[in-house]
XYZ file of N, CA and C in Angstrom:
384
model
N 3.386 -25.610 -17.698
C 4.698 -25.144 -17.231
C 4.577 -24.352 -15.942
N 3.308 -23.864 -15.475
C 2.826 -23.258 -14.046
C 1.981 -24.396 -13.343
N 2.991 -24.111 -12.254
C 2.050 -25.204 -11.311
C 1.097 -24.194 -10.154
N -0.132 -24.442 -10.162
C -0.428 -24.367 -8.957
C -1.314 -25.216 -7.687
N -1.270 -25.027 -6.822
C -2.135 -25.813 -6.124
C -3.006 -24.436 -5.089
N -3.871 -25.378 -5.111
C -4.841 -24.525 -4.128
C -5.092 -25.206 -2.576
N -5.825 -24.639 -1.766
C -5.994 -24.948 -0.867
C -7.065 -23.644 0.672
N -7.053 -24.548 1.412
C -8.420 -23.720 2.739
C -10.044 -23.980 2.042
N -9.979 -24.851 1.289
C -11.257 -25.338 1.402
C -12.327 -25.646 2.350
N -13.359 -26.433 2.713
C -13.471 -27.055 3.528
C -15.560 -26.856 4.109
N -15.866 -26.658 5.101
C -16.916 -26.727 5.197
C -17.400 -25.921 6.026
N -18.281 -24.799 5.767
C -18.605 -23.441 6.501
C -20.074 -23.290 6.793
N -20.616 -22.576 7.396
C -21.658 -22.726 7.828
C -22.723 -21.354 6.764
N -23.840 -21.297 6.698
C -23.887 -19.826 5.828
C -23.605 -18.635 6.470
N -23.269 -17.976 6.222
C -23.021 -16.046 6.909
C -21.277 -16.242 6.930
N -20.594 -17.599 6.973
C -19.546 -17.759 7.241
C -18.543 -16.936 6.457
N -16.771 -17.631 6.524
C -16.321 -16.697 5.881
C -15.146 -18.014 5.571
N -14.155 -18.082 4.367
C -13.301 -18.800 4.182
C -12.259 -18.421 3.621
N -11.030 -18.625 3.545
C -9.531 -17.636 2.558
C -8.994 -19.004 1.589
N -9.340 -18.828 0.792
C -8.268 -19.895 -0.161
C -7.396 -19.229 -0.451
N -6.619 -19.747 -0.920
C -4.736 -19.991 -1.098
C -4.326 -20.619 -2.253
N -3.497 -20.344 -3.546
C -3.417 -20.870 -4.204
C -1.335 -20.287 -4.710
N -1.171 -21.274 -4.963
C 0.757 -21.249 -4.639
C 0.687 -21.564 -6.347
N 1.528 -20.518 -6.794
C 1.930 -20.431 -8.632
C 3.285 -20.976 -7.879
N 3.878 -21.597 -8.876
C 5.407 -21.729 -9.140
C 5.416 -22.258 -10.247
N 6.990 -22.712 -10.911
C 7.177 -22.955 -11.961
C 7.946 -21.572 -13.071
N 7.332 -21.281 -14.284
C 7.626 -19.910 -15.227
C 6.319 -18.871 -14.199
N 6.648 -18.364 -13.482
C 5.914 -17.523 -12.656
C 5.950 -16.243 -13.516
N 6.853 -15.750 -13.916
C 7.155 -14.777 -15.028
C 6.768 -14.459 -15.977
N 5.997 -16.321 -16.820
C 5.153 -15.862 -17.798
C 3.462 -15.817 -17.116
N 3.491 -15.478 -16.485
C 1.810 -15.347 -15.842
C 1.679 -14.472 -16.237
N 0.304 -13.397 -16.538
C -0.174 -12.388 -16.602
C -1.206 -12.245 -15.825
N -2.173 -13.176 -15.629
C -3.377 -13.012 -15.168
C -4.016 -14.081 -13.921
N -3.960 -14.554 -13.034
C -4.648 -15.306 -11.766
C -5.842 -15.383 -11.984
N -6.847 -16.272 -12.310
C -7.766 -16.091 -12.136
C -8.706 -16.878 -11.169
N -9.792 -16.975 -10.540
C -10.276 -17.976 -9.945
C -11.597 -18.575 -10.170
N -12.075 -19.887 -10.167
C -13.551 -20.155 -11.252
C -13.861 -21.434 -10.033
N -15.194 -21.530 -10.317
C -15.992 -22.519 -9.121
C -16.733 -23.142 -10.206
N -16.567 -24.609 -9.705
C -17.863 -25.645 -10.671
C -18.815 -26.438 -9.464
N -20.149 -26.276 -10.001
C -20.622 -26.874 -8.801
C -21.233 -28.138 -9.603
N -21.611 -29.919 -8.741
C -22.027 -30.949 -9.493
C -22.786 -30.419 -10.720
N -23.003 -31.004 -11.991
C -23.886 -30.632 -13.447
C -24.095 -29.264 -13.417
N -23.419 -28.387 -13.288
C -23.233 -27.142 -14.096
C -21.521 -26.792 -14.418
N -21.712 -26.149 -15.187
C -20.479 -25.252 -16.293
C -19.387 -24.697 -14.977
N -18.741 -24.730 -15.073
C -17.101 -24.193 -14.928
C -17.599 -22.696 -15.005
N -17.223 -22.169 -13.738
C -17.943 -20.964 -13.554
C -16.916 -19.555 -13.418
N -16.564 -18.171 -13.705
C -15.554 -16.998 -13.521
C -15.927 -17.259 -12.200
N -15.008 -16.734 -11.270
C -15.259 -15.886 -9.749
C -14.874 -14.380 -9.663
N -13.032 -14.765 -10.574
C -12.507 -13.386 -9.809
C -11.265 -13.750 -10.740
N -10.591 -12.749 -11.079
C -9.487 -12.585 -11.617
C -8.457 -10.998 -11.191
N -7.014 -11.336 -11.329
C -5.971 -9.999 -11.053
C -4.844 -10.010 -12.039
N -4.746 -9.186 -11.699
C -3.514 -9.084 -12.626
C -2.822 -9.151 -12.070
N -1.849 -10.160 -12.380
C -0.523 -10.568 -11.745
C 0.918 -9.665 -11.388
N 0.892 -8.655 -11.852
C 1.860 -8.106 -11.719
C 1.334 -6.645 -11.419
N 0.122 -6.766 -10.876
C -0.860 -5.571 -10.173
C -1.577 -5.891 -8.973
N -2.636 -4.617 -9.012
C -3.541 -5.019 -7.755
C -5.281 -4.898 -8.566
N -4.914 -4.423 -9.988
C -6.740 -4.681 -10.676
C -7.291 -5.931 -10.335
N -8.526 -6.163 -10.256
C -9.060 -6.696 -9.745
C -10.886 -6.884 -10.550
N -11.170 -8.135 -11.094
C -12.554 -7.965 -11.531
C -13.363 -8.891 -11.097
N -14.323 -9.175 -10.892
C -15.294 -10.156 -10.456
C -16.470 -10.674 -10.917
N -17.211 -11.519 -10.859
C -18.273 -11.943 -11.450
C -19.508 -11.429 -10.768
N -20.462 -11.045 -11.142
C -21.556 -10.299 -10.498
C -22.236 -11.008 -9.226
N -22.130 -12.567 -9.329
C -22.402 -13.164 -7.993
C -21.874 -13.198 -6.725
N -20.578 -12.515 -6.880
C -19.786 -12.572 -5.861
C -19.556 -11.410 -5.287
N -19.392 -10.408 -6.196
C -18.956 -8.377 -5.850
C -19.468 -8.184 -4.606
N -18.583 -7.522 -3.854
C -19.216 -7.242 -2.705
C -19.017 -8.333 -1.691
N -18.489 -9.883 -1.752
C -18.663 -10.240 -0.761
C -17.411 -11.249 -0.870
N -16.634 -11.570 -1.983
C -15.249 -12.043 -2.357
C -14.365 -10.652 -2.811
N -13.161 -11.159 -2.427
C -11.996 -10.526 -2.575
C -10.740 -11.411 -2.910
N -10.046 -10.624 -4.498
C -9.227 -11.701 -4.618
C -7.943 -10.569 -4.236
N -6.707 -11.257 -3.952
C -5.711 -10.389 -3.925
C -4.296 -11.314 -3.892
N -2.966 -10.887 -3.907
C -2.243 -11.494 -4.556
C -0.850 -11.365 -3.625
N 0.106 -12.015 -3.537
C 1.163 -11.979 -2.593
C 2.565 -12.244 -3.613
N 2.728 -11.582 -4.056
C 4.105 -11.580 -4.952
C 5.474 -11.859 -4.488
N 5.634 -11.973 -3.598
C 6.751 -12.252 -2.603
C 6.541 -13.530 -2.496
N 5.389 -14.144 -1.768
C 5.161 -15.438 -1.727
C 4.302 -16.386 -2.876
N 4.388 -15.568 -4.081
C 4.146 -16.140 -5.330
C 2.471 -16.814 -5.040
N 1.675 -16.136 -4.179
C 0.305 -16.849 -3.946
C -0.414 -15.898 -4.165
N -1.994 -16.350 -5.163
C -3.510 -15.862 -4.716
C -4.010 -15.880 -3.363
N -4.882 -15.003 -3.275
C -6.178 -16.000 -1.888
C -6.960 -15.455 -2.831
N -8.228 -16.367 -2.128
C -9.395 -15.601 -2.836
C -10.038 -15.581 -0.959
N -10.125 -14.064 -0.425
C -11.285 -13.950 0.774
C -12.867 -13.959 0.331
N -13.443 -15.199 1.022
C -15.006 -15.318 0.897
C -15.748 -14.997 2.047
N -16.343 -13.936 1.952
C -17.201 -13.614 3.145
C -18.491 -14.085 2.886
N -19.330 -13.811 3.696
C -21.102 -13.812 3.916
C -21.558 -15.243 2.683
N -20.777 -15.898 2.912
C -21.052 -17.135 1.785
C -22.776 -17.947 2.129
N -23.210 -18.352 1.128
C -24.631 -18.871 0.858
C -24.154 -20.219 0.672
N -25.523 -20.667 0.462
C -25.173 -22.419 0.253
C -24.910 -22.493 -1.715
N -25.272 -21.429 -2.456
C -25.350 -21.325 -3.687
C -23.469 -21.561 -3.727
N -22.746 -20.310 -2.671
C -21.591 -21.025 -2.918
C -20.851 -22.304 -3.237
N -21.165 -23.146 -2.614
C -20.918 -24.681 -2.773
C -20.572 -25.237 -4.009
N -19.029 -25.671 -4.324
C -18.347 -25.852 -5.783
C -17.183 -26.307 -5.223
N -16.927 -26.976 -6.394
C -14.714 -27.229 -6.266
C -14.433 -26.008 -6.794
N -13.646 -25.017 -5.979
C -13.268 -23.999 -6.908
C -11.447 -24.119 -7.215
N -10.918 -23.312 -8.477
C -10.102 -23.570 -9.047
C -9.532 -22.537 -9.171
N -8.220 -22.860 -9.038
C -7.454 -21.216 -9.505
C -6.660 -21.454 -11.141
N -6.139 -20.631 -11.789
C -5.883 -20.566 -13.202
C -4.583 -19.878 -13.513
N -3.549 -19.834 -14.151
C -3.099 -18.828 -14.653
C -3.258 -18.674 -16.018
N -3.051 -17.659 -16.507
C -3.079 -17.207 -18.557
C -1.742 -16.389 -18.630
N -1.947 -16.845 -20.285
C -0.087 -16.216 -20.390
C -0.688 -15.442 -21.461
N -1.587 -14.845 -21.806
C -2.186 -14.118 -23.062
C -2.163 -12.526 -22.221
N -2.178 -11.605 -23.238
C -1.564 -10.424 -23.013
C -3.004 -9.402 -23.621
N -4.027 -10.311 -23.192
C -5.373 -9.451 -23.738
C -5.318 -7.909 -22.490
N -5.971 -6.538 -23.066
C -5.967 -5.256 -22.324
C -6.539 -5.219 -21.482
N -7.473 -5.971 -21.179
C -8.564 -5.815 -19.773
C -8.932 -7.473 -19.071
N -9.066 -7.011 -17.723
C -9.057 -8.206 -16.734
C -10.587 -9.144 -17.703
N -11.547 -7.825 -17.621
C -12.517 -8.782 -18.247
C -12.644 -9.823 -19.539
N -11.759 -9.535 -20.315
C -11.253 -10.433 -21.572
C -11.066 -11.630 -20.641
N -10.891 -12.152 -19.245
C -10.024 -13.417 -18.606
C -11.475 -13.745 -18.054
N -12.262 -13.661 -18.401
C -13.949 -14.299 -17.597
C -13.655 -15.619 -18.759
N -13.424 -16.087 -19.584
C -13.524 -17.585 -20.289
C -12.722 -18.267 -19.610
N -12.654 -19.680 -19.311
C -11.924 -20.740 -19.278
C -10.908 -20.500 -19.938
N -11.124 -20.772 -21.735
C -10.300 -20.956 -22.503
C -8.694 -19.990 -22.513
N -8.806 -18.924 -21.410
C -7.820 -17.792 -21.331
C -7.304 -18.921 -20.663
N -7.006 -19.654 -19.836
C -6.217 -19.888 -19.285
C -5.238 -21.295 -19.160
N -4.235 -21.731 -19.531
C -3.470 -22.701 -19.842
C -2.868 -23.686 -18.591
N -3.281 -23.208 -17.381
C -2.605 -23.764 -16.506
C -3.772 -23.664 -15.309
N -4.034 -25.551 -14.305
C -5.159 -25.181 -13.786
C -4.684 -25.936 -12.623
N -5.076 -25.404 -11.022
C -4.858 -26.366 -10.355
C -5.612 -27.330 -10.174
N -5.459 -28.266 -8.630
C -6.339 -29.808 -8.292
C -7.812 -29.405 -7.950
N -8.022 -28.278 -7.388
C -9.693 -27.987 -6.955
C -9.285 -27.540 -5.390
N -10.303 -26.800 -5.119
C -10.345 -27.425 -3.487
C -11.985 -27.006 -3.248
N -12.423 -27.967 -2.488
C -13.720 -28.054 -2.311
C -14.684 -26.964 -1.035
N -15.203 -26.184 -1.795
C -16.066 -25.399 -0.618
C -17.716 -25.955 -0.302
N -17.711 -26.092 1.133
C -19.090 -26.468 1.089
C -19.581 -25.948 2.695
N -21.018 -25.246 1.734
C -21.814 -23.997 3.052
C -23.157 -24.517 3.135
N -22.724 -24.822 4.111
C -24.456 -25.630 5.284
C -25.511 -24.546 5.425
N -26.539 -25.008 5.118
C -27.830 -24.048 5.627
C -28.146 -24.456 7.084
């Protein structure tokens, strides 16, 4: 019942820097939580970063702290996720999420399974 799409994918060099974009519409209202997750070829569906939707908390996955930033545009109903100093380890389709579950802490939203609504991907890829 939430749509989103993502987007600013594309192909960066390492040290680089990239902003994805990801547009909720639809029951925007029942969102609680944004989250964002990267899969790279034969490995697992990975956390990045998650907010709270109707805040500015903010949690992250230990690979990223320090060098992603997620943040949120409520007016224009969009995520970004800012990627700085990116590695080639970066390299994944990453995905944005919403959850309509009303768990107390951002970190309860590190599973997949929190979240009911997923966009198309958009593909990051960092050249050595």
């Amino acid at each position: 019942q939430v749509q989103l799409v993502e987007s600013g994918g594309g192909l960066v060099e390492t040290g680089g820097s990239l902003r994805l974009s990801c547009v909720v519409s639809g029951r925007t209202f029942s969102t609680s939580v944004v989250g964002w997750f990267r899969q790279a070829p034969g490995k697992a569906r990975e956390f990045v970063a998650a907010i709270w939707w109707g805040g500015t908390s903010t949690y992250y996955a230990d690979s990223v702290k320090g060098r992603f930033t997620i943040s949120r545009d409520s007016a224009e109903n969009t995520s970004y996720l800012q990627m700085n100093s990116l590695k080639p380890e970066d390299t994944a389709v990453y995905y944005c999420a919403a959850a309509r579950s009303g768990r107390p802490t951002l970190a309860s939203y590190r599973a997949t399974s929190q979240y009911a609504d997923w966009g198309q991907g958009t593909q990051v890829t960092v050249s050595s």
